[in-house]
PDB file of C-alpha atoms in Angstrom:
ATOM      1  CA  UNK A   1       0.000   0.000   0.000  1.00  0.00           C
ATOM      2  CA  UNK A   2       1.496   3.337  -0.959  1.00  0.00           C
ATOM      3  CA  UNK A   3       1.663   6.228   1.441  1.00  0.00           C
ATOM      4  CA  UNK A   4      -1.226   8.230   0.042  1.00  0.00           C
ATOM      5  CA  UNK A   5      -3.776   5.420   0.163  1.00  0.00           C
ATOM      6  CA  UNK A   6      -2.515   4.558   3.629  1.00  0.00           C
ATOM      7  CA  UNK A   7      -3.232   8.159   4.639  1.00  0.00           C
ATOM      8  CA  UNK A   8      -6.702   7.922   3.103  1.00  0.00           C
ATOM      9  CA  UNK A   9      -7.491   4.746   5.029  1.00  0.00           C
ATOM     10  CA  UNK A  10      -6.226   6.208   8.238  1.00  0.00           C
ATOM     11  CA  UNK A  11      -7.745   9.657   7.832  1.00  0.00           C
ATOM     12  CA  UNK A  12     -11.112   9.482   6.081  1.00  0.00           C
ATOM     13  CA  UNK A  13     -12.171  12.827   7.580  1.00  0.00           C
ATOM     14  CA  UNK A  14      -9.085  14.552   6.206  1.00  0.00           C
ATOM     15  CA  UNK A  15      -9.832  13.128   2.785  1.00  0.00           C
ATOM     16  CA  UNK A  16     -13.430  14.381   2.995  1.00  0.00           C
ATOM     17  CA  UNK A  17     -12.448  17.892   4.037  1.00  0.00           C
ATOM     18  CA  UNK A  18      -9.477  18.206   1.664  1.00  0.00           C
ATOM     19  CA  UNK A  19     -10.044  15.951  -1.356  1.00  0.00           C
ATOM     20  CA  UNK A  20      -7.180  17.606  -3.267  1.00  0.00           C
ATOM     21  CA  UNK A  21      -4.762  17.572  -0.323  1.00  0.00           C
ATOM     22  CA  UNK A  22      -3.495  20.660   1.442  1.00  0.00           C
ATOM     23  CA  UNK A  23       0.116  21.063   0.255  1.00  0.00           C
ATOM     24  CA  UNK A  24      -0.587  23.504  -2.595  1.00  0.00           C
ATOM     25  CA  UNK A  25      -3.030  25.502  -0.462  1.00  0.00           C
ATOM     26  CA  UNK A  26      -0.557  25.767   2.411  1.00  0.00           C
ATOM     27  CA  UNK A  27       2.447  26.633   0.231  1.00  0.00           C
ATOM     28  CA  UNK A  28       0.437  29.151  -1.811  1.00  0.00           C
ATOM     29  CA  UNK A  29      -0.819  30.815   1.370  1.00  0.00           C
ATOM     30  CA  UNK A  30       2.692  30.993   2.821  1.00  0.00           C
ATOM     31  CA  UNK A  31       3.909  32.636  -0.402  1.00  0.00           C
ATOM     32  CA  UNK A  32       1.084  35.190  -0.264  1.00  0.00           C
ATOM     33  CA  UNK A  33       1.939  35.897   3.378  1.00  0.00           C
ATOM     34  CA  UNK A  34       5.608  36.253   2.455  1.00  0.00           C
ATOM     35  CA  UNK A  35       4.655  38.710  -0.318  1.00  0.00           C
ATOM     36  CA  UNK A  36       2.550  40.948   1.940  1.00  0.00           C
ATOM     37  CA  UNK A  37       5.200  40.727   4.686  1.00  0.00           C
ATOM     38  CA  UNK A  38       8.024  41.606   2.301  1.00  0.00           C
ATOM     39  CA  UNK A  39       6.029  44.600   1.028  1.00  0.00           C
ATOM     40  CA  UNK A  40       5.610  45.799   4.618  1.00  0.00           C
ATOM     41  CA  UNK A  41       9.187  45.234   5.768  1.00  0.00           C
ATOM     42  CA  UNK A  42      10.647  46.834   2.634  1.00  0.00           C
ATOM     43  CA  UNK A  43       8.275  49.762   2.143  1.00  0.00           C
ATOM     44  CA  UNK A  44       5.888  49.901   5.118  1.00  0.00           C
ATOM     45  CA  UNK A  45       2.902  49.589   2.752  1.00  0.00           C
ATOM     46  CA  UNK A  46      -0.235  47.566   3.506  1.00  0.00           C
ATOM     47  CA  UNK A  47      -0.824  45.214   0.572  1.00  0.00           C
ATOM     48  CA  UNK A  48      -4.593  44.905   0.155  1.00  0.00           C
ATOM     49  CA  UNK A  49      -5.810  44.796  -3.422  1.00  0.00           C
ATOM     50  CA  UNK A  50      -9.295  46.260  -3.715  1.00  0.00           C
ATOM     51  CA  UNK A  51      -8.224  49.926  -3.411  1.00  0.00           C
ATOM     52  CA  UNK A  52      -6.424  49.470  -6.744  1.00  0.00           C
ATOM     53  CA  UNK A  53      -9.840  49.368  -8.416  1.00  0.00           C
ATOM     54  CA  UNK A  54     -10.660  52.862  -7.132  1.00  0.00           C
ATOM     55  CA  UNK A  55      -7.217  54.485  -7.216  1.00  0.00           C
ATOM     56  CA  UNK A  56      -6.742  53.535 -10.877  1.00  0.00           C
ATOM     57  CA  UNK A  57      -9.899  55.498 -11.801  1.00  0.00           C
ATOM     58  CA  UNK A  58      -8.166  58.632 -10.502  1.00  0.00           C
ATOM     59  CA  UNK A  59      -5.977  58.623 -13.644  1.00  0.00           C
ATOM     60  CA  UNK A  60      -9.011  59.184 -15.860  1.00  0.00           C
ATOM     61  CA  UNK A  61     -11.880  60.501 -13.717  1.00  0.00           C
ATOM     62  CA  UNK A  62     -11.948  63.992 -12.277  1.00  0.00           C
ATOM     63  CA  UNK A  63     -14.705  63.009  -9.843  1.00  0.00           C
ATOM     64  CA  UNK A  64     -14.127  64.428  -6.371  1.00  0.00           C
ATOM     65  CA  UNK A  65     -14.084  61.038  -4.692  1.00  0.00           C
ATOM     66  CA  UNK A  66     -11.488  59.572  -7.065  1.00  0.00           C
ATOM     67  CA  UNK A  67      -9.245  62.619  -6.657  1.00  0.00           C
ATOM     68  CA  UNK A  68      -8.899  62.149  -2.907  1.00  0.00           C
ATOM     69  CA  UNK A  69      -5.327  62.075  -1.600  1.00  0.00           C
ATOM     70  CA  UNK A  70      -5.648  58.489  -0.409  1.00  0.00           C
ATOM     71  CA  UNK A  71      -6.121  57.389  -4.025  1.00  0.00           C
ATOM     72  CA  UNK A  72      -3.986  59.872  -5.977  1.00  0.00           C
ATOM     73  CA  UNK A  73      -0.939  59.442  -3.748  1.00  0.00           C
ATOM     74  CA  UNK A  74      -1.102  55.640  -3.789  1.00  0.00           C
ATOM     75  CA  UNK A  75      -2.235  54.957  -7.354  1.00  0.00           C
ATOM     76  CA  UNK A  76       1.270  54.457  -8.770  1.00  0.00           C
ATOM     77  CA  UNK A  77       2.453  51.788  -6.374  1.00  0.00           C
ATOM     78  CA  UNK A  78      -0.940  50.087  -6.450  1.00  0.00           C
ATOM     79  CA  UNK A  79      -0.765  49.878 -10.249  1.00  0.00           C
ATOM     80  CA  UNK A  80       2.776  48.469 -10.093  1.00  0.00           C
ATOM     81  CA  UNK A  81       1.640  45.991  -7.425  1.00  0.00           C
ATOM     82  CA  UNK A  82      -1.137  44.840  -9.792  1.00  0.00           C
ATOM     83  CA  UNK A  83       1.325  44.512 -12.680  1.00  0.00           C
ATOM     84  CA  UNK A  84       3.422  42.367 -10.325  1.00  0.00           C
ATOM     85  CA  UNK A  85       0.432  40.092  -9.728  1.00  0.00           C
ATOM     86  CA  UNK A  86      -0.023  39.565 -13.460  1.00  0.00           C
ATOM     87  CA  UNK A  87       3.711  38.909 -13.819  1.00  0.00           C
ATOM     88  CA  UNK A  88       3.746  36.420 -10.920  1.00  0.00           C
ATOM     89  CA  UNK A  89       0.826  34.473 -12.359  1.00  0.00           C
ATOM     90  CA  UNK A  90       2.578  34.398 -15.747  1.00  0.00           C
ATOM     91  CA  UNK A  91       5.789  33.090 -14.126  1.00  0.00           C
ATOM     92  CA  UNK A  92       3.710  30.389 -12.443  1.00  0.00           C
ATOM     93  CA  UNK A  93       2.099  29.438 -15.757  1.00  0.00           C
ATOM     94  CA  UNK A  94       5.442  29.165 -17.572  1.00  0.00           C
ATOM     95  CA  UNK A  95       7.144  27.208 -14.776  1.00  0.00           C
ATOM     96  CA  UNK A  96       5.120  24.890 -12.541  1.00  0.00           C
ATOM     97  CA  UNK A  97       1.577  25.674 -13.703  1.00  0.00           C
ATOM     98  CA  UNK A  98      -0.496  25.629 -16.846  1.00  0.00           C
ATOM     99  CA  UNK A  99      -3.025  27.969 -18.428  1.00  0.00           C
ATOM    100  CA  UNK A 100      -6.612  27.363 -17.463  1.00  0.00           C
ATOM    101  CA  UNK A 101      -9.850  28.734 -18.871  1.00  0.00           C
ATOM    102  CA  UNK A 102     -12.664  28.979 -16.378  1.00  0.00           C
ATOM    103  CA  UNK A 103     -15.988  27.457 -17.352  1.00  0.00           C
ATOM    104  CA  UNK A 104     -17.955  29.729 -15.013  1.00  0.00           C
ATOM    105  CA  UNK A 105     -20.756  31.391 -17.026  1.00  0.00           C
ATOM    106  CA  UNK A 106     -20.222  34.898 -18.377  1.00  0.00           C
ATOM    107  CA  UNK A 107     -23.237  36.257 -16.480  1.00  0.00           C
ATOM    108  CA  UNK A 108     -21.754  34.975 -13.214  1.00  0.00           C
ATOM    109  CA  UNK A 109     -18.389  36.577 -13.993  1.00  0.00           C
ATOM    110  CA  UNK A 110     -20.035  39.889 -14.914  1.00  0.00           C
ATOM    111  CA  UNK A 111     -22.715  40.144 -12.219  1.00  0.00           C
ATOM    112  CA  UNK A 112     -20.512  38.713  -9.479  1.00  0.00           C
ATOM    113  CA  UNK A 113     -17.619  40.999 -10.377  1.00  0.00           C
ATOM    114  CA  UNK A 114     -19.789  44.105 -10.338  1.00  0.00           C
ATOM    115  CA  UNK A 115     -21.416  43.356  -6.989  1.00  0.00           C
ATOM    116  CA  UNK A 116     -18.100  42.236  -5.452  1.00  0.00           C
ATOM    117  CA  UNK A 117     -16.357  45.358  -6.734  1.00  0.00           C
ATOM    118  CA  UNK A 118     -19.033  47.688  -5.391  1.00  0.00           C
ATOM    119  CA  UNK A 119     -19.145  45.873  -2.057  1.00  0.00           C
ATOM    120  CA  UNK A 120     -15.392  45.610  -1.542  1.00  0.00           C
ATOM    121  CA  UNK A 121     -14.965  49.340  -2.122  1.00  0.00           C
ATOM    122  CA  UNK A 122     -17.913  50.246   0.112  1.00  0.00           C
ATOM    123  CA  UNK A 123     -16.412  48.013   2.790  1.00  0.00           C
ATOM    124  CA  UNK A 124     -12.877  49.305   2.100  1.00  0.00           C
ATOM    125  CA  UNK A 125     -11.494  45.808   1.898  1.00  0.00           C
ATOM    126  CA  UNK A 126     -11.735  42.386   0.306  1.00  0.00           C
ATOM    127  CA  UNK A 127     -10.268  38.940   0.937  1.00  0.00           C
ATOM    128  CA  UNK A 128      -6.765  40.443   1.060  1.00  0.00           C
ATOM    129  CA  UNK A 129      -7.551  43.812   2.675  1.00  0.00           C
ATOM    130  CA  UNK A 130      -9.833  42.603   5.472  1.00  0.00           C
ATOM    131  CA  UNK A 131      -8.864  38.935   5.333  1.00  0.00           C
ATOM    132  CA  UNK A 132      -5.079  39.024   5.330  1.00  0.00           C
ATOM    133  CA  UNK A 133      -4.047  42.603   6.190  1.00  0.00           C
ATOM    134  CA  UNK A 134      -6.969  43.416   8.499  1.00  0.00           C
ATOM    135  CA  UNK A 135      -6.728  40.208  10.519  1.00  0.00           C
ATOM    136  CA  UNK A 136      -2.926  40.569  10.744  1.00  0.00           C
ATOM    137  CA  UNK A 137      -3.491  44.132  12.014  1.00  0.00           C
ATOM    138  CA  UNK A 138      -5.834  42.734  14.702  1.00  0.00           C
ATOM    139  CA  UNK A 139      -8.704  44.895  13.453  1.00  0.00           C
ATOM    140  CA  UNK A 140     -12.011  43.750  14.922  1.00  0.00           C
ATOM    141  CA  UNK A 141     -14.116  45.342  12.124  1.00  0.00           C
ATOM    142  CA  UNK A 142     -12.081  43.293   9.641  1.00  0.00           C
ATOM    143  CA  UNK A 143     -12.813  40.087  11.543  1.00  0.00           C
ATOM    144  CA  UNK A 144     -16.533  40.932  11.411  1.00  0.00           C
ATOM    145  CA  UNK A 145     -16.228  41.738   7.704  1.00  0.00           C
ATOM    146  CA  UNK A 146     -14.515  38.379   7.030  1.00  0.00           C
ATOM    147  CA  UNK A 147     -17.222  36.458   8.887  1.00  0.00           C
ATOM    148  CA  UNK A 148     -19.951  38.376   7.035  1.00  0.00           C
ATOM    149  CA  UNK A 149     -18.467  38.020   3.553  1.00  0.00           C
ATOM    150  CA  UNK A 150     -17.664  34.319   4.002  1.00  0.00           C
ATOM    151  CA  UNK A 151     -21.227  33.663   5.184  1.00  0.00           C
ATOM    152  CA  UNK A 152     -22.785  35.747   2.411  1.00  0.00           C
ATOM    153  CA  UNK A 153     -20.581  34.079  -0.214  1.00  0.00           C
ATOM    154  CA  UNK A 154     -21.578  30.594   0.962  1.00  0.00           C
ATOM    155  CA  UNK A 155     -25.254  31.505   0.658  1.00  0.00           C
ATOM    156  CA  UNK A 156     -24.920  33.134  -2.759  1.00  0.00           C
ATOM    157  CA  UNK A 157     -22.736  30.290  -4.126  1.00  0.00           C
ATOM    158  CA  UNK A 158     -25.468  27.849  -3.107  1.00  0.00           C
ATOM    159  CA  UNK A 159     -28.234  30.014  -4.621  1.00  0.00           C
ATOM    160  CA  UNK A 160     -26.305  30.449  -7.866  1.00  0.00           C
ATOM    161  CA  UNK A 161     -26.030  26.672  -8.225  1.00  0.00           C
ATOM    162  CA  UNK A 162     -29.775  26.199  -7.816  1.00  0.00           C
ATOM    163  CA  UNK A 163     -30.499  28.705 -10.606  1.00  0.00           C
ATOM    164  CA  UNK A 164     -28.211  26.892 -13.019  1.00  0.00           C
ATOM    165  CA  UNK A 165     -24.851  28.547 -12.420  1.00  0.00           C
ATOM    166  CA  UNK A 166     -21.573  26.640 -12.591  1.00  0.00           C
TER     167      UNK A 166
ATOM    168  CA  UNK B   1       8.314  56.851  -4.045  1.00  0.00           C
ATOM    169  CA  UNK B   2      11.732  56.081  -5.513  1.00  0.00           C
ATOM    170  CA  UNK B   3      12.816  53.308  -7.842  1.00  0.00           C
ATOM    171  CA  UNK B   4      14.058  50.808  -5.207  1.00  0.00           C
ATOM    172  CA  UNK B   5      10.689  50.943  -3.419  1.00  0.00           C
ATOM    173  CA  UNK B   6       8.779  50.526  -6.658  1.00  0.00           C
ATOM    174  CA  UNK B   7      10.920  47.522  -7.562  1.00  0.00           C
ATOM    175  CA  UNK B   8      10.171  46.040  -4.117  1.00  0.00           C
ATOM    176  CA  UNK B   9       6.441  46.626  -4.779  1.00  0.00           C
ATOM    177  CA  UNK B  10       6.744  44.829  -8.119  1.00  0.00           C
ATOM    178  CA  UNK B  11       8.550  41.866  -6.517  1.00  0.00           C
ATOM    179  CA  UNK B  12       5.957  41.670  -3.718  1.00  0.00           C
ATOM    180  CA  UNK B  13       3.157  41.745  -6.301  1.00  0.00           C
ATOM    181  CA  UNK B  14       4.817  39.005  -8.349  1.00  0.00           C
ATOM    182  CA  UNK B  15       5.228  36.797  -5.283  1.00  0.00           C
ATOM    183  CA  UNK B  16       1.569  37.443  -4.400  1.00  0.00           C
ATOM    184  CA  UNK B  17       0.441  36.535  -7.935  1.00  0.00           C
ATOM    185  CA  UNK B  18       2.600  33.396  -7.940  1.00  0.00           C
ATOM    186  CA  UNK B  19       1.202  32.351  -4.536  1.00  0.00           C
ATOM    187  CA  UNK B  20      -2.408  32.943  -5.581  1.00  0.00           C
ATOM    188  CA  UNK B  21      -1.838  30.848  -8.690  1.00  0.00           C
ATOM    189  CA  UNK B  22       0.006  28.111  -6.793  1.00  0.00           C
ATOM    190  CA  UNK B  23      -2.878  27.937  -4.307  1.00  0.00           C
ATOM    191  CA  UNK B  24      -5.269  27.541  -7.307  1.00  0.00           C
ATOM    192  CA  UNK B  25      -7.269  30.591  -6.224  1.00  0.00           C
ATOM    193  CA  UNK B  26      -7.190  31.867  -9.800  1.00  0.00           C
ATOM    194  CA  UNK B  27      -9.564  29.003 -10.629  1.00  0.00           C
ATOM    195  CA  UNK B  28     -13.095  30.192  -9.751  1.00  0.00           C
ATOM    196  CA  UNK B  29     -14.219  26.555  -9.752  1.00  0.00           C
ATOM    197  CA  UNK B  30     -11.920  25.860  -6.772  1.00  0.00           C
ATOM    198  CA  UNK B  31     -13.197  28.905  -4.866  1.00  0.00           C
ATOM    199  CA  UNK B  32     -16.814  27.902  -5.528  1.00  0.00           C
ATOM    200  CA  UNK B  33     -16.109  24.328  -4.333  1.00  0.00           C
ATOM    201  CA  UNK B  34     -14.841  25.844  -1.079  1.00  0.00           C
ATOM    202  CA  UNK B  35     -17.904  28.064  -0.690  1.00  0.00           C
ATOM    203  CA  UNK B  36     -20.105  24.981  -1.277  1.00  0.00           C
ATOM    204  CA  UNK B  37     -18.309  22.934   1.412  1.00  0.00           C
ATOM    205  CA  UNK B  38     -16.794  20.475  -1.057  1.00  0.00           C
ATOM    206  CA  UNK B  39     -13.153  21.334  -0.309  1.00  0.00           C
ATOM    207  CA  UNK B  40     -12.070  23.323   2.741  1.00  0.00           C
ATOM    208  CA  UNK B  41      -8.538  23.846   1.452  1.00  0.00           C
ATOM    209  CA  UNK B  42      -8.915  27.615   1.059  1.00  0.00           C
ATOM    210  CA  UNK B  43      -8.940  27.929   4.840  1.00  0.00           C
ATOM    211  CA  UNK B  44      -5.271  26.922   4.694  1.00  0.00           C
ATOM    212  CA  UNK B  45      -4.545  29.697   2.222  1.00  0.00           C
ATOM    213  CA  UNK B  46      -6.228  32.388   4.310  1.00  0.00           C
ATOM    214  CA  UNK B  47      -4.882  30.947   7.560  1.00  0.00           C
ATOM    215  CA  UNK B  48      -1.253  30.606   6.533  1.00  0.00           C
ATOM    216  CA  UNK B  49      -1.153  33.941   4.681  1.00  0.00           C
ATOM    217  CA  UNK B  50      -2.683  35.745   7.673  1.00  0.00           C
ATOM    218  CA  UNK B  51      -0.349  34.086  10.194  1.00  0.00           C
ATOM    219  CA  UNK B  52       2.809  35.001   8.288  1.00  0.00           C
ATOM    220  CA  UNK B  53       1.534  38.565   7.821  1.00  0.00           C
ATOM    221  CA  UNK B  54       0.533  38.775  11.489  1.00  0.00           C
ATOM    222  CA  UNK B  55       4.147  38.054  12.464  1.00  0.00           C
ATOM    223  CA  UNK B  56       5.470  40.690  10.077  1.00  0.00           C
ATOM    224  CA  UNK B  57       2.938  43.379  11.071  1.00  0.00           C
ATOM    225  CA  UNK B  58       3.407  42.812  14.798  1.00  0.00           C
ATOM    226  CA  UNK B  59       7.164  42.199  14.932  1.00  0.00           C
ATOM    227  CA  UNK B  60       8.691  44.433  12.249  1.00  0.00           C
ATOM    228  CA  UNK B  61       7.684  47.784  13.853  1.00  0.00           C
ATOM    229  CA  UNK B  62       9.067  46.507  17.192  1.00  0.00           C
ATOM    230  CA  UNK B  63      12.474  45.536  15.899  1.00  0.00           C
ATOM    231  CA  UNK B  64      12.945  48.034  13.083  1.00  0.00           C
ATOM    232  CA  UNK B  65      12.798  51.814  13.481  1.00  0.00           C
ATOM    233  CA  UNK B  66      11.581  52.117   9.885  1.00  0.00           C
ATOM    234  CA  UNK B  67      11.032  49.981   6.766  1.00  0.00           C
ATOM    235  CA  UNK B  68      14.128  49.147   4.712  1.00  0.00           C
ATOM    236  CA  UNK B  69      13.366  51.622   1.941  1.00  0.00           C
ATOM    237  CA  UNK B  70      10.804  54.132   3.219  1.00  0.00           C
ATOM    238  CA  UNK B  71      10.570  56.460   6.233  1.00  0.00           C
ATOM    239  CA  UNK B  72       7.598  54.935   8.072  1.00  0.00           C
ATOM    240  CA  UNK B  73       5.420  51.864   8.560  1.00  0.00           C
ATOM    241  CA  UNK B  74       1.793  52.406   7.554  1.00  0.00           C
ATOM    242  CA  UNK B  75      -0.979  50.830   9.566  1.00  0.00           C
ATOM    243  CA  UNK B  76      -4.384  49.534   8.661  1.00  0.00           C
ATOM    244  CA  UNK B  77      -7.345  50.864  10.604  1.00  0.00           C
ATOM    245  CA  UNK B  78     -10.674  49.342   9.606  1.00  0.00           C
ATOM    246  CA  UNK B  79     -13.705  51.481  10.375  1.00  0.00           C
ATOM    247  CA  UNK B  80     -16.403  49.954  12.517  1.00  0.00           C
ATOM    248  CA  UNK B  81     -19.439  51.277  10.699  1.00  0.00           C
ATOM    249  CA  UNK B  82     -22.390  50.350   8.534  1.00  0.00           C
ATOM    250  CA  UNK B  83     -20.490  50.705   5.238  1.00  0.00           C
ATOM    251  CA  UNK B  84     -17.827  48.207   6.310  1.00  0.00           C
ATOM    252  CA  UNK B  85     -20.400  45.565   7.214  1.00  0.00           C
ATOM    253  CA  UNK B  86     -22.917  46.220   4.423  1.00  0.00           C
ATOM    254  CA  UNK B  87     -20.073  46.364   1.904  1.00  0.00           C
ATOM    255  CA  UNK B  88     -18.699  43.064   3.226  1.00  0.00           C
ATOM    256  CA  UNK B  89     -22.110  41.425   2.745  1.00  0.00           C
ATOM    257  CA  UNK B  90     -22.345  42.729  -0.833  1.00  0.00           C
ATOM    258  CA  UNK B  91     -18.758  41.720  -1.547  1.00  0.00           C
ATOM    259  CA  UNK B  92     -19.545  38.213  -0.276  1.00  0.00           C
ATOM    260  CA  UNK B  93     -22.662  37.945  -2.433  1.00  0.00           C
ATOM    261  CA  UNK B  94     -20.686  38.946  -5.521  1.00  0.00           C
ATOM    262  CA  UNK B  95     -17.777  36.666  -4.649  1.00  0.00           C
ATOM    263  CA  UNK B  96     -20.177  33.736  -4.237  1.00  0.00           C
ATOM    264  CA  UNK B  97     -21.753  34.421  -7.637  1.00  0.00           C
ATOM    265  CA  UNK B  98     -18.487  34.382  -9.614  1.00  0.00           C
ATOM    266  CA  UNK B  99     -15.862  32.739  -7.390  1.00  0.00           C
ATOM    267  CA  UNK B 100     -13.412  35.547  -8.126  1.00  0.00           C
ATOM    268  CA  UNK B 101     -12.134  38.137  -5.655  1.00  0.00           C
ATOM    269  CA  UNK B 102     -10.036  41.183  -6.595  1.00  0.00           C
ATOM    270  CA  UNK B 103      -6.568  39.563  -6.349  1.00  0.00           C
ATOM    271  CA  UNK B 104      -7.308  36.549  -8.539  1.00  0.00           C
ATOM    272  CA  UNK B 105      -9.201  38.780 -10.994  1.00  0.00           C
ATOM    273  CA  UNK B 106      -5.923  40.644 -11.597  1.00  0.00           C
ATOM    274  CA  UNK B 107      -3.651  37.574 -11.475  1.00  0.00           C
ATOM    275  CA  UNK B 108      -5.961  35.632 -13.807  1.00  0.00           C
ATOM    276  CA  UNK B 109      -4.742  37.833 -16.682  1.00  0.00           C
ATOM    277  CA  UNK B 110      -1.180  36.604 -16.222  1.00  0.00           C
ATOM    278  CA  UNK B 111      -2.233  32.971 -16.333  1.00  0.00           C
ATOM    279  CA  UNK B 112      -4.140  33.613 -19.578  1.00  0.00           C
ATOM    280  CA  UNK B 113      -7.475  32.873 -17.934  1.00  0.00           C
ATOM    281  CA  UNK B 114      -9.205  35.101 -20.474  1.00  0.00           C
ATOM    282  CA  UNK B 115     -12.870  34.788 -19.369  1.00  0.00           C
ATOM    283  CA  UNK B 116     -11.835  36.306 -16.028  1.00  0.00           C
ATOM    284  CA  UNK B 117     -11.241  39.618 -17.832  1.00  0.00           C
ATOM    285  CA  UNK B 118     -15.035  39.976 -17.668  1.00  0.00           C
ATOM    286  CA  UNK B 119     -14.773  39.921 -13.876  1.00  0.00           C
ATOM    287  CA  UNK B 120     -11.800  42.289 -13.849  1.00  0.00           C
ATOM    288  CA  UNK B 121     -13.736  44.882 -15.876  1.00  0.00           C
ATOM    289  CA  UNK B 122     -16.893  44.341 -13.816  1.00  0.00           C
ATOM    290  CA  UNK B 123     -15.002  44.975 -10.569  1.00  0.00           C
ATOM    291  CA  UNK B 124     -13.722  48.231 -12.086  1.00  0.00           C
ATOM    292  CA  UNK B 125     -17.321  49.114 -12.997  1.00  0.00           C
ATOM    293  CA  UNK B 126     -18.574  48.315  -9.483  1.00  0.00           C
ATOM    294  CA  UNK B 127     -15.773  50.373  -7.925  1.00  0.00           C
ATOM    295  CA  UNK B 128     -16.619  53.256 -10.269  1.00  0.00           C
ATOM    296  CA  UNK B 129     -20.294  53.285  -9.305  1.00  0.00           C
ATOM    297  CA  UNK B 130     -19.316  53.126  -5.620  1.00  0.00           C
ATOM    298  CA  UNK B 131     -16.938  56.055  -6.084  1.00  0.00           C
ATOM    299  CA  UNK B 132     -19.503  58.180  -7.914  1.00  0.00           C
ATOM    300  CA  UNK B 133     -22.183  57.517  -5.285  1.00  0.00           C
ATOM    301  CA  UNK B 134     -19.727  58.160  -2.441  1.00  0.00           C
ATOM    302  CA  UNK B 135     -18.710  61.436  -4.125  1.00  0.00           C
ATOM    303  CA  UNK B 136     -22.326  62.611  -4.293  1.00  0.00           C
ATOM    304  CA  UNK B 137     -22.915  61.678  -0.686  1.00  0.00           C
ATOM    305  CA  UNK B 138     -19.790  63.538   0.375  1.00  0.00           C
ATOM    306  CA  UNK B 139     -20.463  66.770  -1.542  1.00  0.00           C
TER     307      UNK B 139
END
């Protein structure tokens, strides 16, 4: 009996909870943590991602909200940070990974993106801003936000499936 | 911000994008399987990323007088108000519909996951509407 099937026999619960194993999740998470930590130690910046979607509008919109200091003074590094994300994913694809086309329906990608974008900016944080940076900053409102968005996402993912979504 | 800092930002972003891809979070199918209780693996991503960052955020300002390249450490203060909580609920609803959050929407481009461009543009649209409404409210 090889090691993996031995593990499955011994740990049926583990296999149920993590059918694909945990190694890639754990390593990926550690890399993300290392990235946000490196950003902080090197530059002192807090590496959430959703603000990028507002600060980038400040290049083209003269609207009062978009021209606030918090967006105009951070838009350059946030844009470079985003370019880094694209670069990192490309490095992954050309080394250990492979390209992958999602089969999630276009209406899910469009509607979900719009609502998530509006909500993340209203909340001033997303999975990285509240989830990683907010929790690591011991911010209670971020913990509440994480609990709320995880719960809401579980409900909407279930509803979407019942109406024929992927 | 000078060139060395911007290069550090680029490296941090690349490491973030690589980690997101490695953790398969750029696959909406994987995120949706987590939200539907079929695979709890994403808890390891959030947990390990938060723990490493917790160490950095709590220890670095204690042992370093300033960051390596910039004059001061920033801090994150989350507001405890209605917008934070209502926004989180809306963000969750949207995330559960598409299985894509802001980081993977950006990183998906690099891994040639072309349909996710729809989400990337939609997040920009949602952020724009939020900004316009917030501007009206503020003026």
